[in-house]
């Protein structure tokens, strides 16, 4: 049993993110802590923007502070109802100060954090992941899962691996936090430049992996453009959980930009687990 944080803007709660958080809570028999964030001290968003994102119709003539409270209360009610309907125990934490500060403080005393990539408190339109989510990924004191837009289950776990201690740390953290996925197919994906071997001790890696995942394998792809080949492979996958370690904010951001291999805009629609060494 873990302490799982579900981080959300109190005004605009992502249903798909909540669905995925409840899935993890149910899977691990953990308590789900809803962290509802309000940027009351430094609200930069306009009134119309807030009302447009609100979960219920605005009350005519209501001050924006009152309207935000109505949105928050409705989202908390929906959170509680959704957890109850899915058999997940839950707790509510409300924060009205600076959202990032609140989340980082919460992360120090949590095992896992779930967030929607588009969560933003900026007055400017942002692409996913937002600057707020990037800061969480860089500074969180527990592993972070970016929830998918739609979740249909997990048929395969893809551990991205570059031979570093940080990538192995992410693999271990995921395995220790979610041992219930023992029976799922696990693939360690390593992309190397042409003609270069995989870094690290692959025999020990496969030995360790086999002790935790009976259906496991190591996949090695060769390409001089390591990052592009990695992203190309991940874009093609469905019903997978992607696990990443030392890839940094910029490389992770590339998971959410249009795939150069496709003629249409496509975003990674799979959950992404990130842990820092």
PDB file of C-alpha atoms in Angstrom:
ATOM      1  CA  UNK A   1       0.000   0.000   0.000  1.00  0.00           C
ATOM      2  CA  UNK A   2       1.351   3.408  -1.020  1.00  0.00           C
ATOM      3  CA  UNK A   3       0.416   7.025  -0.590  1.00  0.00           C
ATOM      4  CA  UNK A   4      -0.609   8.213  -4.059  1.00  0.00           C
ATOM      5  CA  UNK A   5      -1.139  11.898  -4.805  1.00  0.00           C
ATOM      6  CA  UNK A   6      -3.685  12.978  -7.395  1.00  0.00           C
ATOM      7  CA  UNK A   7      -2.654  16.545  -8.255  1.00  0.00           C
ATOM      8  CA  UNK A   8      -5.240  18.790  -9.882  1.00  0.00           C
ATOM      9  CA  UNK A   9      -6.262  22.370 -10.493  1.00  0.00           C
ATOM     10  CA  UNK A  10      -9.257  22.906  -8.189  1.00  0.00           C
ATOM     11  CA  UNK A  11     -11.051  24.779 -10.991  1.00  0.00           C
ATOM     12  CA  UNK A  12     -10.482  22.240 -13.745  1.00  0.00           C
ATOM     13  CA  UNK A  13     -10.120  18.544 -12.841  1.00  0.00           C
ATOM     14  CA  UNK A  14      -9.130  16.061 -15.549  1.00  0.00           C
ATOM     15  CA  UNK A  15     -11.548  13.112 -15.682  1.00  0.00           C
ATOM     16  CA  UNK A  16      -9.031  10.916 -17.547  1.00  0.00           C
ATOM     17  CA  UNK A  17      -6.324  11.674 -14.975  1.00  0.00           C
ATOM     18  CA  UNK A  18      -8.720  10.813 -12.150  1.00  0.00           C
ATOM     19  CA  UNK A  19      -9.677   7.558 -13.883  1.00  0.00           C
ATOM     20  CA  UNK A  20      -6.019   6.563 -14.097  1.00  0.00           C
ATOM     21  CA  UNK A  21      -5.280   7.586 -10.494  1.00  0.00           C
ATOM     22  CA  UNK A  22      -8.207   5.456  -9.317  1.00  0.00           C
ATOM     23  CA  UNK A  23      -6.870   2.553 -11.379  1.00  0.00           C
ATOM     24  CA  UNK A  24      -3.533   2.798  -9.524  1.00  0.00           C
ATOM     25  CA  UNK A  25      -5.292   3.144  -6.176  1.00  0.00           C
ATOM     26  CA  UNK A  26      -7.376   0.065  -6.879  1.00  0.00           C
ATOM     27  CA  UNK A  27      -4.423  -1.906  -8.225  1.00  0.00           C
ATOM     28  CA  UNK A  28      -2.232  -1.244  -5.176  1.00  0.00           C
ATOM     29  CA  UNK A  29      -5.015  -1.017  -2.552  1.00  0.00           C
ATOM     30  CA  UNK A  30      -3.669   2.422  -1.692  1.00  0.00           C
ATOM     31  CA  UNK A  31      -5.278   5.567  -0.352  1.00  0.00           C
ATOM     32  CA  UNK A  32      -5.625   8.280  -2.985  1.00  0.00           C
ATOM     33  CA  UNK A  33      -4.934  11.807  -1.756  1.00  0.00           C
ATOM     34  CA  UNK A  34      -6.596  14.468  -3.883  1.00  0.00           C
ATOM     35  CA  UNK A  35      -4.407  17.591  -3.876  1.00  0.00           C
ATOM     36  CA  UNK A  36      -6.662  20.459  -4.982  1.00  0.00           C
ATOM     37  CA  UNK A  37      -4.670  23.555  -5.899  1.00  0.00           C
ATOM     38  CA  UNK A  38      -5.885  27.144  -5.924  1.00  0.00           C
ATOM     39  CA  UNK A  39      -3.567  29.972  -6.882  1.00  0.00           C
ATOM     40  CA  UNK A  40      -5.446  32.505  -4.766  1.00  0.00           C
ATOM     41  CA  UNK A  41      -2.388  34.529  -3.815  1.00  0.00           C
ATOM     42  CA  UNK A  42      -1.189  35.147  -7.388  1.00  0.00           C
ATOM     43  CA  UNK A  43      -4.067  34.327  -9.733  1.00  0.00           C
ATOM     44  CA  UNK A  44      -2.962  35.394 -13.205  1.00  0.00           C
ATOM     45  CA  UNK A  45      -5.734  33.832 -15.266  1.00  0.00           C
ATOM     46  CA  UNK A  46      -8.552  36.004 -16.531  1.00  0.00           C
ATOM     47  CA  UNK A  47     -12.130  35.700 -15.349  1.00  0.00           C
ATOM     48  CA  UNK A  48     -13.379  34.401 -18.686  1.00  0.00           C
ATOM     49  CA  UNK A  49     -10.612  31.808 -18.866  1.00  0.00           C
ATOM     50  CA  UNK A  50     -11.489  30.485 -15.413  1.00  0.00           C
ATOM     51  CA  UNK A  51     -15.200  30.370 -16.183  1.00  0.00           C
ATOM     52  CA  UNK A  52     -14.532  28.596 -19.467  1.00  0.00           C
ATOM     53  CA  UNK A  53     -12.573  25.853 -17.684  1.00  0.00           C
ATOM     54  CA  UNK A  54     -15.051  25.509 -14.814  1.00  0.00           C
ATOM     55  CA  UNK A  55     -16.756  22.188 -14.197  1.00  0.00           C
ATOM     56  CA  UNK A  56     -20.257  23.701 -13.812  1.00  0.00           C
ATOM     57  CA  UNK A  57     -22.098  26.632 -15.351  1.00  0.00           C
ATOM     58  CA  UNK A  58     -21.085  29.962 -13.758  1.00  0.00           C
ATOM     59  CA  UNK A  59     -23.519  31.718 -11.468  1.00  0.00           C
ATOM     60  CA  UNK A  60     -24.619  35.025 -13.069  1.00  0.00           C
ATOM     61  CA  UNK A  61     -23.163  37.973 -11.199  1.00  0.00           C
ATOM     62  CA  UNK A  62     -21.069  35.880  -8.795  1.00  0.00           C
ATOM     63  CA  UNK A  63     -17.616  37.308  -7.975  1.00  0.00           C
ATOM     64  CA  UNK A  64     -14.797  35.242  -9.438  1.00  0.00           C
ATOM     65  CA  UNK A  65     -13.564  34.234  -5.956  1.00  0.00           C
ATOM     66  CA  UNK A  66     -16.980  32.773  -5.167  1.00  0.00           C
ATOM     67  CA  UNK A  67     -17.153  31.101  -8.580  1.00  0.00           C
ATOM     68  CA  UNK A  68     -13.784  29.423  -8.000  1.00  0.00           C
ATOM     69  CA  UNK A  69     -15.023  28.095  -4.666  1.00  0.00           C
ATOM     70  CA  UNK A  70     -18.072  26.591  -6.379  1.00  0.00           C
ATOM     71  CA  UNK A  71     -15.862  24.908  -8.979  1.00  0.00           C
ATOM     72  CA  UNK A  72     -13.564  23.569  -6.255  1.00  0.00           C
ATOM     73  CA  UNK A  73     -16.415  22.196  -4.150  1.00  0.00           C
ATOM     74  CA  UNK A  74     -17.984  20.505  -7.171  1.00  0.00           C
ATOM     75  CA  UNK A  75     -14.686  18.923  -8.207  1.00  0.00           C
ATOM     76  CA  UNK A  76     -14.023  17.656  -4.684  1.00  0.00           C
ATOM     77  CA  UNK A  77     -17.497  16.111  -4.620  1.00  0.00           C
ATOM     78  CA  UNK A  78     -16.886  14.427  -7.973  1.00  0.00           C
ATOM     79  CA  UNK A  79     -13.509  13.180  -6.769  1.00  0.00           C
ATOM     80  CA  UNK A  80     -15.022  11.624  -3.647  1.00  0.00           C
ATOM     81  CA  UNK A  81     -17.899  10.070  -5.596  1.00  0.00           C
ATOM     82  CA  UNK A  82     -15.543   8.638  -8.229  1.00  0.00           C
ATOM     83  CA  UNK A  83     -13.260   7.107  -5.597  1.00  0.00           C
ATOM     84  CA  UNK A  84     -16.218   5.608  -3.753  1.00  0.00           C
ATOM     85  CA  UNK A  85     -17.661   4.154  -6.962  1.00  0.00           C
ATOM     86  CA  UNK A  86     -14.286   2.559  -7.742  1.00  0.00           C
ATOM     87  CA  UNK A  87     -13.686   1.189  -4.232  1.00  0.00           C
ATOM     88  CA  UNK A  88     -10.756   3.513  -3.520  1.00  0.00           C
ATOM     89  CA  UNK A  89     -10.200   5.137  -0.122  1.00  0.00           C
ATOM     90  CA  UNK A  90      -9.461   8.839  -0.452  1.00  0.00           C
ATOM     91  CA  UNK A  91      -8.319  11.935   1.414  1.00  0.00           C
ATOM     92  CA  UNK A  92      -8.643  15.615   0.472  1.00  0.00           C
ATOM     93  CA  UNK A  93      -5.831  18.187   0.767  1.00  0.00           C
ATOM     94  CA  UNK A  94      -6.659  21.776  -0.238  1.00  0.00           C
ATOM     95  CA  UNK A  95      -3.996  24.401  -0.958  1.00  0.00           C
ATOM     96  CA  UNK A  96      -4.690  28.065  -1.673  1.00  0.00           C
ATOM     97  CA  UNK A  97      -1.101  29.324  -1.867  1.00  0.00           C
ATOM     98  CA  UNK A  98       1.492  28.848  -4.594  1.00  0.00           C
ATOM     99  CA  UNK A  99       0.628  25.559  -6.391  1.00  0.00           C
ATOM    100  CA  UNK A 100       4.181  24.395  -7.140  1.00  0.00           C
ATOM    101  CA  UNK A 101       5.351  24.967  -3.572  1.00  0.00           C
ATOM    102  CA  UNK A 102       2.393  22.986  -2.250  1.00  0.00           C
ATOM    103  CA  UNK A 103       2.977  20.058  -4.615  1.00  0.00           C
ATOM    104  CA  UNK A 104       6.693  19.796  -3.864  1.00  0.00           C
ATOM    105  CA  UNK A 105       5.991  19.797  -0.140  1.00  0.00           C
ATOM    106  CA  UNK A 106       3.377  17.079  -0.588  1.00  0.00           C
ATOM    107  CA  UNK A 107       5.732  14.994  -2.751  1.00  0.00           C
ATOM    108  CA  UNK A 108       8.290  14.728   0.051  1.00  0.00           C
ATOM    109  CA  UNK A 109       5.823  12.646   2.060  1.00  0.00           C
ATOM    110  CA  UNK A 110       4.326  10.582  -0.770  1.00  0.00           C
ATOM    111  CA  UNK A 111       5.237   7.473  -2.724  1.00  0.00           C
ATOM    112  CA  UNK A 112       3.805   8.398  -6.115  1.00  0.00           C
ATOM    113  CA  UNK A 113       2.327  11.477  -7.786  1.00  0.00           C
ATOM    114  CA  UNK A 114      -0.178  11.452 -10.665  1.00  0.00           C
ATOM    115  CA  UNK A 115      -0.745  14.576 -12.762  1.00  0.00           C
ATOM    116  CA  UNK A 116      -2.288  15.589 -16.076  1.00  0.00           C
ATOM    117  CA  UNK A 117       0.363  16.918 -18.484  1.00  0.00           C
ATOM    118  CA  UNK A 118      -1.800  19.939 -19.343  1.00  0.00           C
ATOM    119  CA  UNK A 119      -2.258  21.202 -15.760  1.00  0.00           C
ATOM    120  CA  UNK A 120      -1.448  24.904 -15.842  1.00  0.00           C
ATOM    121  CA  UNK A 121      -1.936  28.053 -13.803  1.00  0.00           C
ATOM    122  CA  UNK A 122      -0.520  30.342 -16.463  1.00  0.00           C
ATOM    123  CA  UNK A 123      -2.497  33.121 -18.121  1.00  0.00           C
ATOM    124  CA  UNK A 124      -0.896  32.176 -21.441  1.00  0.00           C
ATOM    125  CA  UNK A 125      -1.876  29.115 -23.510  1.00  0.00           C
ATOM    126  CA  UNK A 126       0.662  26.329 -23.015  1.00  0.00           C
ATOM    127  CA  UNK A 127       1.448  23.078 -24.777  1.00  0.00           C
ATOM    128  CA  UNK A 128       1.728  19.863 -22.792  1.00  0.00           C
ATOM    129  CA  UNK A 129       3.575  19.283 -20.604  1.00  0.00           C
ATOM    130  CA  UNK A 130       2.980  22.730 -19.125  1.00  0.00           C
ATOM    131  CA  UNK A 131       5.714  24.698 -17.363  1.00  0.00           C
ATOM    132  CA  UNK A 132       4.064  23.734 -14.063  1.00  0.00           C
ATOM    133  CA  UNK A 133       4.276  20.015 -14.874  1.00  0.00           C
ATOM    134  CA  UNK A 134       7.876  20.350 -16.111  1.00  0.00           C
ATOM    135  CA  UNK A 135       8.819  21.853 -12.747  1.00  0.00           C
ATOM    136  CA  UNK A 136       7.130  18.943 -10.964  1.00  0.00           C
ATOM    137  CA  UNK A 137       9.027  16.440 -13.121  1.00  0.00           C
ATOM    138  CA  UNK A 138      12.327  18.120 -12.351  1.00  0.00           C
ATOM    139  CA  UNK A 139      11.862  18.824  -8.655  1.00  0.00           C
ATOM    140  CA  UNK A 140       9.388  16.269  -7.275  1.00  0.00           C
ATOM    141  CA  UNK A 141      10.700  14.235  -4.341  1.00  0.00           C
ATOM    142  CA  UNK A 142       8.774  11.113  -5.364  1.00  0.00           C
ATOM    143  CA  UNK A 143       8.209   9.378  -8.716  1.00  0.00           C
ATOM    144  CA  UNK A 144       5.700  11.036 -11.054  1.00  0.00           C
ATOM    145  CA  UNK A 145       3.224   9.480 -13.477  1.00  0.00           C
ATOM    146  CA  UNK A 146       1.888  11.599 -16.308  1.00  0.00           C
ATOM    147  CA  UNK A 147      -1.631  10.301 -16.866  1.00  0.00           C
ATOM    148  CA  UNK A 148      -2.787   9.418 -20.389  1.00  0.00           C
ATOM    149  CA  UNK A 149      -5.610  11.162 -22.236  1.00  0.00           C
ATOM    150  CA  UNK A 150      -7.431   7.835 -22.385  1.00  0.00           C
ATOM    151  CA  UNK A 151      -6.582   4.685 -20.482  1.00  0.00           C
ATOM    152  CA  UNK A 152      -7.578   1.208 -21.641  1.00  0.00           C
ATOM    153  CA  UNK A 153      -5.248  -0.967 -19.585  1.00  0.00           C
ATOM    154  CA  UNK A 154      -1.616  -2.109 -19.618  1.00  0.00           C
ATOM    155  CA  UNK A 155      -0.477  -4.995 -21.821  1.00  0.00           C
ATOM    156  CA  UNK A 156       3.237  -4.158 -21.715  1.00  0.00           C
ATOM    157  CA  UNK A 157       5.721  -2.204 -19.609  1.00  0.00           C
ATOM    158  CA  UNK A 158       8.501  -0.481 -21.555  1.00  0.00           C
ATOM    159  CA  UNK A 159      11.572   0.356 -19.473  1.00  0.00           C
ATOM    160  CA  UNK A 160      13.759   2.852 -21.339  1.00  0.00           C
ATOM    161  CA  UNK A 161      17.385   2.040 -20.550  1.00  0.00           C
ATOM    162  CA  UNK A 162      20.686   3.723 -21.408  1.00  0.00           C
ATOM    163  CA  UNK A 163      23.000   1.861 -19.029  1.00  0.00           C
ATOM    164  CA  UNK A 164      23.055   4.618 -16.415  1.00  0.00           C
ATOM    165  CA  UNK A 165      22.395   4.181 -12.712  1.00  0.00           C
ATOM    166  CA  UNK A 166      19.516   6.643 -13.082  1.00  0.00           C
ATOM    167  CA  UNK A 167      17.676   4.535 -15.661  1.00  0.00           C
ATOM    168  CA  UNK A 168      18.129   1.410 -13.526  1.00  0.00           C
ATOM    169  CA  UNK A 169      16.904   3.344 -10.500  1.00  0.00           C
ATOM    170  CA  UNK A 170      13.681   4.231 -12.365  1.00  0.00           C
ATOM    171  CA  UNK A 171      13.154   0.567 -13.302  1.00  0.00           C
ATOM    172  CA  UNK A 172      13.574  -0.491  -9.665  1.00  0.00           C
ATOM    173  CA  UNK A 173      11.318   2.253  -8.314  1.00  0.00           C
ATOM    174  CA  UNK A 174       8.535   1.292 -10.691  1.00  0.00           C
ATOM    175  CA  UNK A 175       8.878  -2.398  -9.839  1.00  0.00           C
ATOM    176  CA  UNK A 176       8.891  -1.832  -6.087  1.00  0.00           C
ATOM    177  CA  UNK A 177       5.916   0.545  -6.201  1.00  0.00           C
ATOM    178  CA  UNK A 178       3.801  -1.561  -8.558  1.00  0.00           C
ATOM    179  CA  UNK A 179       4.628  -5.238  -7.877  1.00  0.00           C
ATOM    180  CA  UNK A 180       1.032  -6.074  -8.848  1.00  0.00           C
ATOM    181  CA  UNK A 181       2.129  -5.803 -12.514  1.00  0.00           C
ATOM    182  CA  UNK A 182       4.366  -8.870 -12.045  1.00  0.00           C
ATOM    183  CA  UNK A 183       2.569 -10.830 -14.770  1.00  0.00           C
ATOM    184  CA  UNK A 184       2.632  -8.098 -17.438  1.00  0.00           C
ATOM    185  CA  UNK A 185       5.047  -8.352 -20.353  1.00  0.00           C
ATOM    186  CA  UNK A 186       8.149  -6.241 -19.636  1.00  0.00           C
ATOM    187  CA  UNK A 187      10.505  -4.936 -22.300  1.00  0.00           C
ATOM    188  CA  UNK A 188      13.759  -3.115 -21.614  1.00  0.00           C
ATOM    189  CA  UNK A 189      14.269  -0.803 -24.580  1.00  0.00           C
ATOM    190  CA  UNK A 190      17.751   0.468 -25.340  1.00  0.00           C
ATOM    191  CA  UNK A 191      18.677   2.587 -28.357  1.00  0.00           C
ATOM    192  CA  UNK A 192      22.367   2.754 -29.258  1.00  0.00           C
ATOM    193  CA  UNK A 193      24.357   4.403 -32.064  1.00  0.00           C
ATOM    194  CA  UNK A 194      25.160   2.122 -35.001  1.00  0.00           C
ATOM    195  CA  UNK A 195      27.703  -0.537 -34.084  1.00  0.00           C
ATOM    196  CA  UNK A 196      27.911   0.344 -30.389  1.00  0.00           C
ATOM    197  CA  UNK A 197      26.985  -2.147 -27.635  1.00  0.00           C
ATOM    198  CA  UNK A 198      24.439  -1.504 -24.905  1.00  0.00           C
ATOM    199  CA  UNK A 199      26.021   0.171 -21.896  1.00  0.00           C
ATOM    200  CA  UNK A 200      25.940  -1.556 -18.525  1.00  0.00           C
ATOM    201  CA  UNK A 201      25.906  -5.238 -17.607  1.00  0.00           C
ATOM    202  CA  UNK A 202      23.069  -6.646 -19.709  1.00  0.00           C
ATOM    203  CA  UNK A 203      23.434 -10.169 -18.313  1.00  0.00           C
ATOM    204  CA  UNK A 204      22.873  -8.978 -14.761  1.00  0.00           C
ATOM    205  CA  UNK A 205      20.052  -6.757 -15.978  1.00  0.00           C
ATOM    206  CA  UNK A 206      18.267  -9.685 -17.631  1.00  0.00           C
ATOM    207  CA  UNK A 207      18.845 -11.840 -14.545  1.00  0.00           C
ATOM    208  CA  UNK A 208      17.284  -9.171 -12.289  1.00  0.00           C
ATOM    209  CA  UNK A 209      14.428  -8.557 -14.696  1.00  0.00           C
ATOM    210  CA  UNK A 210      13.554 -12.254 -14.909  1.00  0.00           C
ATOM    211  CA  UNK A 211      13.163 -12.428 -11.132  1.00  0.00           C
ATOM    212  CA  UNK A 212      10.470  -9.727 -11.220  1.00  0.00           C
ATOM    213  CA  UNK A 213       8.829 -10.255 -14.613  1.00  0.00           C
ATOM    214  CA  UNK A 214       8.568 -13.827 -15.977  1.00  0.00           C
ATOM    215  CA  UNK A 215       7.692 -12.494 -19.443  1.00  0.00           C
ATOM    216  CA  UNK A 216      10.599 -10.104 -20.012  1.00  0.00           C
ATOM    217  CA  UNK A 217      13.120  -9.292 -22.718  1.00  0.00           C
ATOM    218  CA  UNK A 218      15.767  -6.803 -23.806  1.00  0.00           C
ATOM    219  CA  UNK A 219      15.178  -4.974 -27.097  1.00  0.00           C
ATOM    220  CA  UNK A 220      18.095  -3.135 -28.701  1.00  0.00           C
ATOM    221  CA  UNK A 221      17.567  -0.680 -31.559  1.00  0.00           C
ATOM    222  CA  UNK A 222      20.458   0.902 -33.453  1.00  0.00           C
ATOM    223  CA  UNK A 223      20.297   4.427 -34.775  1.00  0.00           C
ATOM    224  CA  UNK A 224      22.728   7.328 -34.744  1.00  0.00           C
ATOM    225  CA  UNK A 225      19.852   9.599 -33.748  1.00  0.00           C
ATOM    226  CA  UNK A 226      19.119   7.853 -30.455  1.00  0.00           C
ATOM    227  CA  UNK A 227      16.380  10.152 -29.229  1.00  0.00           C
ATOM    228  CA  UNK A 228      14.442  10.228 -32.508  1.00  0.00           C
ATOM    229  CA  UNK A 229      14.500   6.420 -32.753  1.00  0.00           C
ATOM    230  CA  UNK A 230      13.368   6.057 -29.147  1.00  0.00           C
ATOM    231  CA  UNK A 231      10.462   8.428 -29.669  1.00  0.00           C
ATOM    232  CA  UNK A 232       9.504   6.804 -32.962  1.00  0.00           C
ATOM    233  CA  UNK A 233       9.217   3.423 -31.251  1.00  0.00           C
ATOM    234  CA  UNK A 234       7.192   4.791 -28.333  1.00  0.00           C
ATOM    235  CA  UNK A 235       4.788   6.643 -30.610  1.00  0.00           C
ATOM    236  CA  UNK A 236       3.834   3.323 -32.209  1.00  0.00           C
ATOM    237  CA  UNK A 237       2.848   1.620 -28.962  1.00  0.00           C
ATOM    238  CA  UNK A 238      -0.575   1.227 -27.385  1.00  0.00           C
ATOM    239  CA  UNK A 239      -1.737  -0.059 -23.980  1.00  0.00           C
ATOM    240  CA  UNK A 240       1.757   0.322 -22.497  1.00  0.00           C
ATOM    241  CA  UNK A 241       3.307   1.977 -19.460  1.00  0.00           C
ATOM    242  CA  UNK A 242       6.493   3.875 -20.316  1.00  0.00           C
ATOM    243  CA  UNK A 243       9.160   4.106 -17.600  1.00  0.00           C
ATOM    244  CA  UNK A 244      11.888   6.761 -17.864  1.00  0.00           C
ATOM    245  CA  UNK A 245      14.844   7.749 -15.718  1.00  0.00           C
ATOM    246  CA  UNK A 246      17.618  10.133 -16.680  1.00  0.00           C
ATOM    247  CA  UNK A 247      16.074  11.736 -19.727  1.00  0.00           C
ATOM    248  CA  UNK A 248      15.553  15.249 -18.439  1.00  0.00           C
ATOM    249  CA  UNK A 249      12.839  17.806 -19.023  1.00  0.00           C
ATOM    250  CA  UNK A 250      13.640  18.585 -22.658  1.00  0.00           C
ATOM    251  CA  UNK A 251      13.727  14.986 -23.808  1.00  0.00           C
ATOM    252  CA  UNK A 252      10.541  14.164 -21.910  1.00  0.00           C
ATOM    253  CA  UNK A 253       8.847  17.175 -23.497  1.00  0.00           C
ATOM    254  CA  UNK A 254       9.484  15.622 -26.898  1.00  0.00           C
ATOM    255  CA  UNK A 255       7.072  12.841 -25.988  1.00  0.00           C
ATOM    256  CA  UNK A 256       4.276  15.372 -26.251  1.00  0.00           C
ATOM    257  CA  UNK A 257       5.113  17.106 -29.531  1.00  0.00           C
ATOM    258  CA  UNK A 258       3.934  16.053 -32.999  1.00  0.00           C
ATOM    259  CA  UNK A 259       5.554  12.871 -34.239  1.00  0.00           C
ATOM    260  CA  UNK A 260       7.781  13.775 -37.218  1.00  0.00           C
ATOM    261  CA  UNK A 261       7.133  10.292 -38.643  1.00  0.00           C
ATOM    262  CA  UNK A 262       3.394  10.948 -38.971  1.00  0.00           C
ATOM    263  CA  UNK A 263       1.557  13.398 -41.277  1.00  0.00           C
ATOM    264  CA  UNK A 264      -0.860  14.362 -38.519  1.00  0.00           C
ATOM    265  CA  UNK A 265      -0.355  15.611 -34.983  1.00  0.00           C
ATOM    266  CA  UNK A 266      -0.158  12.713 -32.568  1.00  0.00           C
ATOM    267  CA  UNK A 267       0.616  12.861 -28.876  1.00  0.00           C
ATOM    268  CA  UNK A 268       1.881  10.041 -26.713  1.00  0.00           C
ATOM    269  CA  UNK A 269      -1.336   8.684 -25.257  1.00  0.00           C
ATOM    270  CA  UNK A 270       0.259   6.249 -22.825  1.00  0.00           C
ATOM    271  CA  UNK A 271       1.045   6.774 -19.133  1.00  0.00           C
ATOM    272  CA  UNK A 272       4.660   7.808 -18.463  1.00  0.00           C
ATOM    273  CA  UNK A 273       6.405   6.992 -15.157  1.00  0.00           C
ATOM    274  CA  UNK A 274       9.384   9.214 -14.297  1.00  0.00           C
ATOM    275  CA  UNK A 275      11.758   8.720 -11.365  1.00  0.00           C
ATOM    276  CA  UNK A 276      14.929  10.682 -10.566  1.00  0.00           C
ATOM    277  CA  UNK A 277      18.038   9.100  -9.108  1.00  0.00           C
TER     278      UNK A 277
END
